[in-house]
Short mmCIF file of C-alpha atoms and ligand atoms in Angstrom, two decimals:
data_model
loop_
_atom_site.label_atom_id
_atom_site.label_comp_id
_atom_site.label_asym_id
_atom_site.label_seq_id
_atom_site.Cartn_x
_atom_site.Cartn_y
_atom_site.Cartn_z
CA MET A 14 -6.36 -13.02 -4.62
CA LEU A 15 -8.73 -10.73 -2.57
CA LYS A 16 -9.88 -13.24 -1.01
CA ILE A 17 -8.25 -13.79 0.91
CA SER A 18 -9.52 -10.27 2.26
CA ALA A 19 -13.02 -11.22 2.55
CA LEU A 20 -12.66 -14.82 3.94
CA ALA A 21 -10.59 -14.78 5.60
CA VAL A 22 -12.12 -12.63 7.98
CA LEU A 23 -14.83 -14.47 7.77
CA ALA A 24 -12.06 -17.33 7.82
CA VAL A 25 -13.49 -18.49 10.85
CA LEU A 26 -14.64 -20.04 8.56
CA PRO A 27 -13.59 -24.27 9.51
CA ALA A 28 -12.06 -24.98 5.65
CA PHE A 29 -14.58 -28.12 5.56
CA VAL A 30 -17.19 -25.31 4.19
CA GLN A 31 -15.11 -22.90 2.55
CA ALA A 32 -17.31 -21.07 -0.45
CA GLN A 33 -16.48 -20.45 -3.75
CA SER A 34 -13.49 -17.51 -4.33
CA ALA A 35 -14.36 -14.33 -5.06
CA VAL A 36 -13.28 -12.84 -8.59
CA TYR A 37 -9.63 -11.84 -7.37
CA GLY A 38 -9.48 -14.34 -4.45
CA GLN A 39 -6.69 -16.90 -5.10
CA CYS A 40 -7.83 -20.51 -6.44
CA GLY A 41 -4.86 -22.67 -6.31
CA GLY A 42 -1.67 -22.78 -6.76
CA ILE A 43 1.66 -24.35 -4.31
CA GLY A 44 0.45 -24.41 -0.56
CA TRP A 45 -3.12 -22.92 -1.48
CA THR A 46 -5.21 -25.16 0.58
CA GLY A 47 -8.82 -23.48 0.26
CA ALA A 48 -11.59 -22.95 -2.25
CA THR A 49 -10.67 -23.91 -6.01
CA THR A 50 -13.75 -22.79 -7.75
CA CYS A 51 -14.72 -19.60 -8.10
CA VAL A 52 -18.11 -17.73 -7.37
CA SER A 53 -19.92 -16.99 -10.84
CA GLY A 54 -18.89 -14.64 -13.83
CA SER A 55 -15.36 -15.44 -12.95
CA THR A 56 -12.58 -17.56 -14.14
CA CYS A 57 -9.72 -19.62 -12.17
CA THR A 58 -6.70 -18.21 -14.01
CA VAL A 59 -3.30 -19.78 -13.05
CA LEU A 60 -1.24 -16.85 -12.87
CA ASN A 61 1.67 -18.74 -11.94
CA ALA A 62 2.83 -22.37 -9.60
CA TYR A 63 2.28 -20.32 -6.94
CA TYR A 64 -0.84 -18.70 -7.35
CA SER A 65 -4.48 -19.34 -9.24
CA GLN A 66 -6.54 -16.02 -8.70
CA CYS A 67 -10.10 -16.18 -10.31
CA LEU A 68 -10.37 -13.36 -12.48
CA PRO A 69 -14.01 -11.48 -14.36
CA GLY A 70 -15.50 -13.53 -17.39
CA SER A 71 -14.18 -16.56 -18.31
CA ALA A 72 -10.33 -16.81 -19.41
CA ALA A 73 -10.29 -18.32 -22.07
CA SER A 74 -6.74 -19.53 -21.11
CA SER A 75 -7.36 -21.69 -18.05
CA SER A 76 -9.99 -23.18 -16.34
CA THR A 77 -8.41 -25.02 -13.59
CA ALA A 78 -6.29 -24.71 -10.62
CA ALA A 79 -4.01 -26.78 -11.11
CA PRO A 80 -0.19 -25.04 -11.22
CA SER A 81 1.01 -25.01 -15.21
CA SER A 82 2.97 -23.58 -17.30
CA THR A 83 1.43 -20.59 -18.92
CA THR A 84 3.61 -20.70 -21.32
CA ALA A 85 1.15 -22.40 -23.82
CA SER A 86 -1.85 -19.96 -23.88
CA THR A 87 0.75 -17.17 -24.65
CA SER A 88 1.67 -18.21 -27.81
CA THR A 89 -1.50 -17.43 -29.93
CA ALA A 90 -2.62 -14.45 -27.54
CA HIS A 91 0.18 -12.68 -29.13
CA SER A 92 -0.60 -13.46 -32.90
CA SER A 93 -4.07 -12.89 -32.39
CA THR A 94 -4.58 -9.36 -31.45
CA ALA A 95 -1.33 -8.55 -34.01
CA ALA A 96 -3.79 -8.51 -36.94
CA SER A 97 -6.20 -5.96 -34.44
CA THR A 98 -3.91 -3.15 -34.85
CA SER A 99 -3.77 -2.24 -38.53
CA THR A 100 -7.11 -0.44 -37.94
CA ALA A 101 -5.13 1.59 -34.73
CA ALA A 102 -4.00 5.15 -35.64
CA ALA A 103 0.09 4.73 -35.58
CA PRO A 104 1.46 6.53 -31.49
CA SER A 105 3.28 9.85 -31.10
CA SER A 106 6.67 8.42 -32.30
CA THR A 107 8.24 12.03 -30.64
CA ALA A 108 8.17 11.91 -27.26
CA ILE A 109 7.11 15.49 -25.25
CA ALA A 110 9.29 16.88 -23.78
CA GLY A 111 7.68 18.24 -20.53
CA ASN A 112 6.78 16.27 -17.47
CA PRO A 113 3.98 12.91 -19.17
CA PHE A 114 1.37 13.24 -16.12
CA GLU A 115 0.36 17.05 -16.38
CA GLY A 116 -2.58 17.43 -17.86
CA TYR A 117 -4.37 13.92 -17.48
CA GLU A 118 -6.93 11.89 -15.62
CA ILE A 119 -5.18 9.01 -14.20
CA PHE A 120 -7.63 5.66 -14.70
CA LEU A 121 -8.22 3.75 -10.98
CA SER A 122 -6.83 1.01 -12.09
CA PRO A 123 -10.32 -1.34 -11.62
CA TYR A 124 -8.56 -4.41 -10.37
CA TYR A 125 -7.68 -2.26 -7.23
CA ALA A 126 -10.62 -0.41 -7.21
CA ALA A 127 -12.85 -3.72 -6.89
CA GLU A 128 -10.24 -5.51 -4.80
CA VAL A 129 -10.96 -2.07 -2.12
CA THR A 130 -14.33 -2.29 -2.08
CA ALA A 131 -14.43 -6.34 -1.32
CA ALA A 132 -12.11 -5.22 0.84
CA ALA A 133 -14.61 -2.54 2.38
CA ALA A 134 -17.46 -4.78 2.29
CA ALA A 135 -15.35 -7.12 4.90
CA ILE A 136 -14.53 -4.02 7.49
CA THR A 137 -17.35 -3.62 10.40
CA ASP A 138 -16.19 -0.39 11.79
CA SER A 139 -18.48 1.94 9.42
CA THR A 140 -15.88 4.61 9.94
CA MET A 141 -13.07 2.81 8.99
CA ALA A 142 -15.20 0.98 6.13
CA SER A 143 -15.95 5.07 4.52
CA LYS A 144 -12.47 5.29 4.89
CA ALA A 145 -11.78 1.94 3.35
CA LEU A 146 -14.01 3.36 -0.16
CA GLU A 147 -12.10 6.77 -0.04
CA VAL A 148 -9.47 4.55 -0.93
CA ALA A 149 -10.62 3.16 -4.34
CA GLN A 150 -10.25 6.76 -5.86
CA ILE A 151 -7.12 6.86 -5.16
CA PRO A 152 -5.25 5.74 -7.97
CA THR A 153 -2.67 2.87 -8.22
CA PHE A 154 -0.92 1.42 -10.84
CA THR A 155 -1.72 -1.76 -12.18
CA TRP A 156 1.31 -4.44 -11.98
CA LEU A 157 1.35 -7.08 -15.21
CA ASP A 158 2.66 -9.74 -12.73
CA ALA A 159 1.70 -12.91 -14.86
CA VAL A 160 0.45 -12.77 -18.36
CA ALA A 161 -1.70 -14.20 -17.51
CA LYS A 162 -3.11 -10.78 -16.22
CA VAL A 163 -2.08 -8.74 -20.09
CA PRO A 164 -5.76 -8.84 -21.20
CA ASN A 165 -7.24 -7.03 -18.46
CA LEU A 166 -4.84 -3.85 -20.13
CA GLY A 167 -7.14 -4.53 -22.59
CA THR A 168 -10.15 -3.77 -20.98
CA TYR A 169 -8.55 -1.14 -19.19
CA LEU A 170 -6.66 0.64 -22.29
CA ALA A 171 -10.79 0.40 -23.98
CA GLU A 172 -12.42 1.38 -20.71
CA ALA A 173 -10.45 4.70 -20.78
CA GLN A 174 -10.01 5.20 -23.60
CA SER A 175 -14.12 5.71 -24.19
CA LEU A 176 -13.75 7.90 -20.73
CA GLN A 177 -11.26 9.91 -22.50
CA ALA A 178 -13.89 10.69 -25.22
CA SER A 179 -16.86 10.61 -22.96
CA SER A 180 -15.75 13.11 -20.14
CA GLY A 181 -13.59 15.62 -23.09
CA GLN A 182 -10.95 14.51 -20.13
CA LYS A 183 -7.38 12.88 -21.44
CA TYR A 184 -6.42 9.83 -18.86
CA LEU A 185 -3.47 7.75 -18.95
CA VAL A 186 -3.12 4.66 -17.44
CA GLN A 187 -0.45 2.62 -15.04
CA ILE A 188 1.04 0.20 -15.45
CA VAL A 189 4.31 -2.25 -14.16
CA ILE A 190 6.18 -4.33 -15.88
CA TYR A 191 6.95 -6.98 -13.56
CA ASP A 192 8.14 -10.65 -14.84
CA LEU A 193 11.30 -11.10 -16.05
CA PRO A 194 12.92 -14.81 -16.04
CA ASP A 195 14.17 -15.69 -12.61
CA ARG A 196 12.54 -12.72 -10.52
CA ASP A 197 13.73 -11.16 -7.24
CA CYS A 198 17.03 -12.92 -7.63
CA ALA A 199 18.07 -11.84 -4.69
CA ALA A 200 15.00 -12.62 -2.13
CA LEU A 201 11.97 -15.45 -2.46
CA ALA A 202 8.96 -13.43 -2.23
CA SER A 203 8.42 -12.68 -5.34
CA ASN A 204 10.00 -15.23 -7.80
CA GLY A 205 7.88 -15.21 -11.18
CA GLU A 206 7.05 -17.08 -13.47
CA PHE A 207 9.44 -17.50 -16.28
CA SER A 208 13.38 -18.95 -15.31
CA ILE A 209 15.79 -18.59 -17.72
CA ALA A 210 16.69 -21.90 -17.57
CA ASP A 211 13.47 -22.38 -18.88
CA ASN A 212 12.87 -20.30 -22.47
CA GLY A 213 12.80 -17.78 -19.46
CA LEU A 214 14.29 -14.66 -22.13
CA ALA A 215 11.69 -15.78 -24.76
CA ASN A 216 8.87 -15.80 -22.97
CA TYR A 217 9.35 -12.52 -21.28
CA GLU A 218 9.63 -11.37 -25.04
CA ASN A 219 6.16 -12.98 -25.86
CA TYR A 220 5.01 -10.65 -22.78
CA ILE A 221 6.09 -7.42 -23.60
CA ASP A 222 5.65 -8.49 -27.35
CA GLN A 223 1.41 -8.82 -25.90
CA ILE A 224 1.79 -5.65 -24.04
CA VAL A 225 2.53 -4.02 -26.87
CA ASP A 226 -0.02 -5.24 -29.41
CA LEU A 227 -2.77 -4.42 -26.56
CA ILE A 228 -0.93 -0.08 -26.29
CA ALA A 229 -0.57 0.24 -30.16
CA GLN A 230 -4.74 -1.24 -30.49
CA TYR A 231 -5.06 2.29 -28.36
CA PRO A 232 -2.87 5.11 -29.40
CA ASN A 233 -4.52 8.13 -28.06
CA VAL A 234 -4.80 6.51 -24.39
CA ARG A 235 -1.44 7.45 -22.66
CA VAL A 236 0.26 4.85 -21.34
CA VAL A 237 3.80 5.66 -17.74
CA ALA A 238 4.97 2.27 -17.57
CA VAL A 239 7.63 1.26 -13.93
CA ILE A 240 9.69 -1.25 -15.29
CA GLU A 241 10.63 -3.98 -13.36
CA PRO A 242 11.44 -3.37 -9.74
CA ASP A 243 14.44 -4.23 -8.82
CA SER A 244 15.65 -6.04 -11.11
CA LEU A 245 18.53 -2.63 -11.96
CA ALA A 246 19.84 -1.92 -8.43
CA ASN A 247 19.82 -6.10 -7.86
CA LEU A 248 22.75 -6.02 -10.19
CA VAL A 249 24.45 -3.27 -8.30
CA THR A 250 24.19 -4.41 -5.60
CA ASN A 251 23.44 -8.48 -5.27
CA LEU A 252 25.76 -9.18 -8.02
CA SER A 253 27.13 -11.70 -4.60
CA VAL A 254 23.80 -13.53 -5.18
CA PRO A 255 24.16 -16.76 -7.60
CA LYS A 256 20.88 -16.14 -8.76
CA CYS A 257 21.67 -13.06 -9.58
CA ALA A 258 24.57 -12.56 -11.82
CA ASN A 259 23.72 -15.22 -13.72
CA ALA A 260 20.38 -13.37 -14.40
CA GLU A 261 22.75 -9.92 -15.34
CA THR A 262 23.06 -11.10 -19.12
CA THR A 263 19.47 -11.70 -19.80
CA TYR A 264 18.09 -9.11 -16.59
CA LYS A 265 19.51 -6.48 -19.77
CA GLU A 266 18.80 -8.42 -22.55
CA ALA A 267 15.39 -8.23 -21.29
CA VAL A 268 15.29 -4.98 -20.27
CA THR A 269 16.54 -3.14 -22.80
CA TYR A 270 13.97 -5.24 -25.26
CA ALA A 271 10.91 -4.08 -23.31
CA ILE A 272 12.41 -0.09 -23.09
CA GLN A 273 12.36 -0.50 -27.13
CA GLN A 274 9.46 -1.90 -27.74
CA LEU A 275 6.98 -0.03 -25.53
CA ASN A 276 8.95 2.66 -26.95
CA THR A 277 7.47 2.16 -30.31
CA VAL A 278 3.88 2.35 -29.11
CA GLY A 279 5.14 5.74 -26.52
CA VAL A 280 5.24 4.16 -23.51
CA TYR A 281 6.17 7.13 -20.72
CA MET A 282 8.97 5.26 -18.68
CA TYR A 283 10.05 5.09 -16.01
CA LEU A 284 13.26 2.85 -15.09
CA ASP A 285 13.18 1.45 -11.31
CA ALA A 286 15.45 2.45 -9.41
CA GLY A 287 15.25 1.29 -5.93
CA HIS A 288 15.36 3.49 -3.15
CA ALA A 289 17.67 5.81 -0.88
CA GLY A 290 18.30 2.83 1.04
CA TRP A 291 19.76 0.86 -1.47
CA LEU A 292 21.46 2.48 -3.90
CA GLY A 293 20.66 6.14 -2.69
CA TRP A 294 24.46 4.95 -0.50
CA PRO A 295 26.49 6.72 -1.34
CA ALA A 296 29.16 3.95 -2.24
CA ASN A 297 26.06 3.44 -4.08
CA LEU A 298 25.17 6.55 -6.47
CA SER A 299 27.59 6.25 -9.43
CA PRO A 300 27.99 2.56 -10.06
CA ALA A 301 23.77 2.55 -10.57
CA ALA A 302 23.77 6.30 -12.80
CA GLN A 303 26.64 4.18 -14.48
CA LEU A 304 24.18 1.06 -14.98
CA PHE A 305 21.34 3.16 -15.73
CA ASP A 306 23.20 5.76 -18.48
CA SER A 307 24.62 2.13 -19.85
CA LEU A 308 21.60 0.35 -20.72
CA TYR A 309 19.96 3.04 -21.41
CA THR A 310 22.24 4.68 -24.20
CA ALA A 311 22.97 0.67 -26.05
CA ALA A 312 19.52 0.90 -26.00
CA GLY A 313 19.56 3.32 -28.64
CA SER A 314 18.79 6.00 -25.80
CA PRO A 315 14.37 5.37 -26.71
CA SER A 316 13.00 8.49 -26.12
CA PHE A 317 9.93 7.41 -24.25
CA VAL A 318 12.32 6.47 -21.37
CA ARG A 319 11.61 9.75 -18.74
CA GLY A 320 14.09 8.55 -16.01
CA LEU A 321 13.27 7.23 -12.64
CA ALA A 322 11.07 5.03 -10.55
CA THR A 323 12.35 5.22 -6.65
CA ASP A 324 10.75 3.95 -3.49
CA VAL A 325 8.07 1.37 -5.00
CA ALA A 326 6.47 -0.62 -2.73
CA ASN A 327 8.79 0.67 0.13
CA TYR A 328 7.86 3.22 3.15
CA ASN A 329 10.16 5.73 2.54
CA ALA A 330 9.75 9.09 3.16
CA LEU A 331 10.24 11.89 0.35
CA VAL A 332 11.34 14.57 3.07
CA ALA A 333 11.94 12.94 6.39
CA SER A 334 11.62 15.39 8.72
CA THR A 335 13.90 13.91 11.03
CA PRO A 336 16.61 11.71 9.92
CA ASP A 337 14.78 8.07 10.40
CA PRO A 338 17.24 6.09 13.08
CA ILE A 339 18.11 3.08 10.92
CA THR A 340 19.25 5.65 7.90
CA ALA A 341 22.75 6.72 9.85
CA GLY A 342 25.58 6.51 8.63
CA ASN A 343 23.88 7.40 4.84
CA PRO A 344 23.48 11.21 3.91
CA ASN A 345 20.50 11.03 1.89
CA TYR A 346 18.16 9.47 4.65
CA ASP A 347 15.12 10.32 2.22
CA GLU A 348 13.77 9.74 -1.42
CA LEU A 349 14.47 13.58 -2.16
CA LEU A 350 17.76 13.98 -0.55
CA TYR A 351 18.92 10.90 -2.79
CA ILE A 352 17.39 11.80 -6.09
CA GLN A 353 18.83 15.09 -6.03
CA ALA A 354 22.42 12.77 -5.52
CA LEU A 355 21.27 10.56 -7.69
CA ALA A 356 20.37 13.01 -10.67
CA PRO A 357 23.40 14.97 -11.65
CA LEU A 358 25.66 11.71 -11.66
CA LEU A 359 23.25 10.26 -15.40
CA THR A 360 25.14 11.54 -18.36
CA SER A 361 22.68 10.67 -21.17
CA LEU A 362 18.86 9.05 -18.73
CA PRO A 363 17.05 11.59 -18.63
CA ALA A 364 16.79 12.59 -15.04
CA HIS A 365 13.48 13.18 -13.54
CA PHE A 366 11.72 11.27 -10.76
CA ILE A 367 8.99 9.11 -10.05
CA VAL A 368 8.45 8.00 -6.35
CA ASP A 369 6.06 6.28 -4.65
CA GLN A 370 4.72 7.43 -1.82
CA GLY A 371 1.71 4.33 -1.05
CA ARG A 372 2.85 3.32 1.90
CA SER A 373 5.06 6.07 2.92
CA GLY A 374 2.69 7.98 6.04
CA LYS A 375 4.61 6.43 8.49
CA GLN A 376 7.66 7.21 9.85
CA ASP A 377 10.89 5.66 11.60
CA ILE A 378 8.66 1.65 12.06
CA ARG A 379 11.05 -0.03 11.19
CA ASN A 380 14.24 -2.22 12.64
CA ALA A 381 16.41 -1.85 10.06
CA TRP A 382 16.61 0.07 6.63
CA GLY A 383 16.13 -3.78 4.89
CA ASP A 384 12.82 -4.39 6.18
CA TRP A 385 11.22 -3.96 3.44
CA CYS A 386 7.96 -7.14 3.99
CA ASN A 387 4.38 -5.55 5.26
CA VAL A 388 6.09 -3.92 7.84
CA LEU A 389 4.45 -3.03 10.72
CA GLY A 390 2.83 0.51 11.25
CA ALA A 391 2.59 1.07 7.73
CA GLY A 392 -0.16 4.34 7.06
CA PHE A 393 -0.96 5.26 3.77
CA GLY A 394 1.18 8.14 2.35
CA THR A 395 0.91 11.14 0.35
CA ARG A 396 -1.23 10.81 -2.42
CA PRO A 397 -0.98 10.60 -5.75
CA THR A 398 0.39 14.94 -7.39
CA THR A 399 2.96 16.73 -9.94
CA ASP A 400 2.34 18.71 -7.12
CA THR A 401 6.31 17.62 -5.88
CA GLY A 402 7.79 20.88 -4.40
CA SER A 403 10.48 19.86 -6.61
CA SER A 404 11.85 19.80 -10.86
CA LEU A 405 13.36 17.50 -11.09
CA ILE A 406 9.88 14.73 -9.93
CA ASP A 407 7.59 15.11 -12.04
CA SER A 408 4.95 13.15 -10.48
CA ILE A 409 3.94 11.89 -6.30
CA VAL A 410 2.70 8.21 -7.58
CA TRP A 411 0.98 4.99 -5.43
CA VAL A 412 3.24 2.01 -7.47
CA LYS A 413 2.33 -0.96 -4.57
CA PRO A 414 -1.19 -1.52 -3.90
CA GLY A 415 -1.47 -0.60 -1.21
CA GLY A 416 -3.40 -4.12 0.62
CA GLU A 417 -1.83 -5.74 -1.83
CA CYS A 418 1.06 -8.00 0.07
CA ASP A 419 4.93 -7.80 -0.34
CA GLY A 420 5.60 -11.46 0.87
CA THR A 421 4.19 -14.66 2.34
CA SER A 422 4.98 -15.26 6.38
CA ASN A 423 4.28 -19.35 6.39
CA THR A 424 7.52 -20.35 6.64
CA SER A 425 6.42 -24.07 4.97
CA SER A 426 5.89 -21.66 1.57
CA PRO A 427 8.33 -21.76 -1.50
CA ARG A 428 8.71 -18.43 -1.51
CA TYR A 429 8.73 -18.39 2.49
CA ASP A 430 11.31 -14.96 2.40
CA ALA A 431 13.18 -13.88 6.20
CA HIS A 432 11.92 -10.40 5.58
CA CYS A 433 8.60 -11.80 5.57
CA GLY A 434 9.29 -13.46 9.26
CA LEU A 435 10.96 -10.02 11.12
CA PRO A 436 9.74 -8.90 14.20
CA ASP A 437 8.94 -5.86 11.91
CA ALA A 438 7.09 -7.95 10.16
CA THR A 439 3.42 -8.26 9.39
CA PRO A 440 2.58 -12.11 10.59
CA ASN A 441 -0.12 -14.11 9.05
CA ALA A 442 0.66 -12.49 5.74
CA PRO A 443 -0.44 -14.68 2.42
CA GLU A 444 1.32 -14.84 -0.83
CA ALA A 445 3.20 -11.54 -2.37
CA GLY A 446 0.64 -9.74 -5.13
CA THR A 447 -2.79 -11.62 -2.99
CA TRP A 448 -4.54 -9.81 -0.38
CA PHE A 449 -4.06 -9.18 2.75
CA GLN A 450 -6.91 -7.90 4.81
CA ALA A 451 -5.56 -6.21 7.98
CA TYR A 452 -2.10 -5.29 6.58
CA PHE A 453 -5.08 -2.62 4.91
CA GLN A 454 -7.02 -1.54 7.49
CA THR A 455 -3.33 -1.37 9.00
CA LEU A 456 -2.84 0.67 6.30
CA ILE A 457 -5.86 3.33 6.54
CA ALA A 458 -5.72 3.52 10.57
CA ASP A 459 -2.20 4.95 9.69
CA ALA A 460 -2.52 6.87 6.53
CA ASN A 461 -1.10 10.35 7.09
CA PRO A 462 -2.36 12.35 5.63
CA ALA A 463 -5.13 11.27 6.90
CA LEU A 464 -8.34 9.09 5.46
C1 BGC B 17 4.28 -8.86 -6.12
C2 BGC B 17 3.39 -8.89 -8.00
C3 BGC B 17 2.68 -8.18 -6.85
C4 BGC B 17 3.00 -6.52 -6.31
C5 BGC B 17 1.87 -5.66 -6.30
C6 BGC B 17 4.70 -7.88 -5.68
O1 BGC B 17 5.58 -7.50 -4.35
O2 BGC B 17 5.25 -9.51 -5.86
O3 BGC B 17 2.94 -10.12 -7.48
O4 BGC B 17 1.97 -7.75 -7.74
O5 BGC B 17 3.70 -6.80 -5.90
O6 BGC B 17 1.26 -6.21 -5.08
#
């Protein structure tokens, strides 16, 4: 993914002299015309049909860029990690009552740090480059958006555990569970690797099992997870979209499985709850609360489900100084208002929240509230902190790793979504999740607070 950044900027290079892809660079996938081999020390790994990436090491699962199913490799990985869990101490079975972020250092995602470091190296302006490097020190969440990325989590947990041992500080690893079958049912940009029609639920359960097996090996490292961005919100408002209607039962079963299993290894979980401009509309609040409550209760009220995550990968202010004109008609025009309106409607799900502010630094930049794709002029926002100003909010977080793309603007891509071609979307955007150097540089330039 990264290579798009570094190389695309240098990528006045004609295609026929394209070098090998850098670590984390794209190296294959439908529509990809760049390099298909990786620099030494990394291996081209198929993440999904649209995207192969140079991952560090010599991955066992895949060594070529040809898009293919990852199912085969997943079935073996699960059983191989299961054996080692027997040596691990039992994870705590009781969730703490308080804020799981309190008293913990957040482990910096090496994946994002590597993306940012390479991006900084591609910036010629030295002031901008040093600001870019500051971003590598700001914690983001690691998105497990493909089963091939799950083994990275084992490495991070091991690193967090040794940091914990050497520093005496307690560490917390932040992840996003994001691999539902028929993912992103109301849009195209983030369609994923599993399909409901093709064994999707079983593949998803296997993905969850692999994550659980890894986490079980590090019971002393705290893990916080955002569960499946957009999925339940789509079930609240987008059942008129046939793909969402078809996915409803599977999404519920899959999310239930995820929270039950992650609960067994003590992962503190926040279900994704869209944002103020989605579920925050007055007509959507009660249906949303009912869905969250009923799913949580039917799952057996897993004690490590701490609450809800809002504004993931979006741009809303936590507290807007004035309502953005695009929010007209919604009294809940910022995330705090949305959270304050939703919380009292929850009858069983705990009303604790985390709020993504990673790209919310600059306001009043959208033409419509529903515009979500690489919005032009966005800036990095408030840094992660537990000093949130509201007892409902555990932490301000950066869930979306700023600089990773929301979706391609290439109209011929199978994952082209029209939102990514709107006038307020940044042009020349690569595939979702891959590095978007120009966008990263705008986020730095428009950061508020400034970098
Ligand atoms: C993409 C994922 C990516 C995530 C974070 C989503 O839009 O679909 O692949 O991991 O954003 O950048």
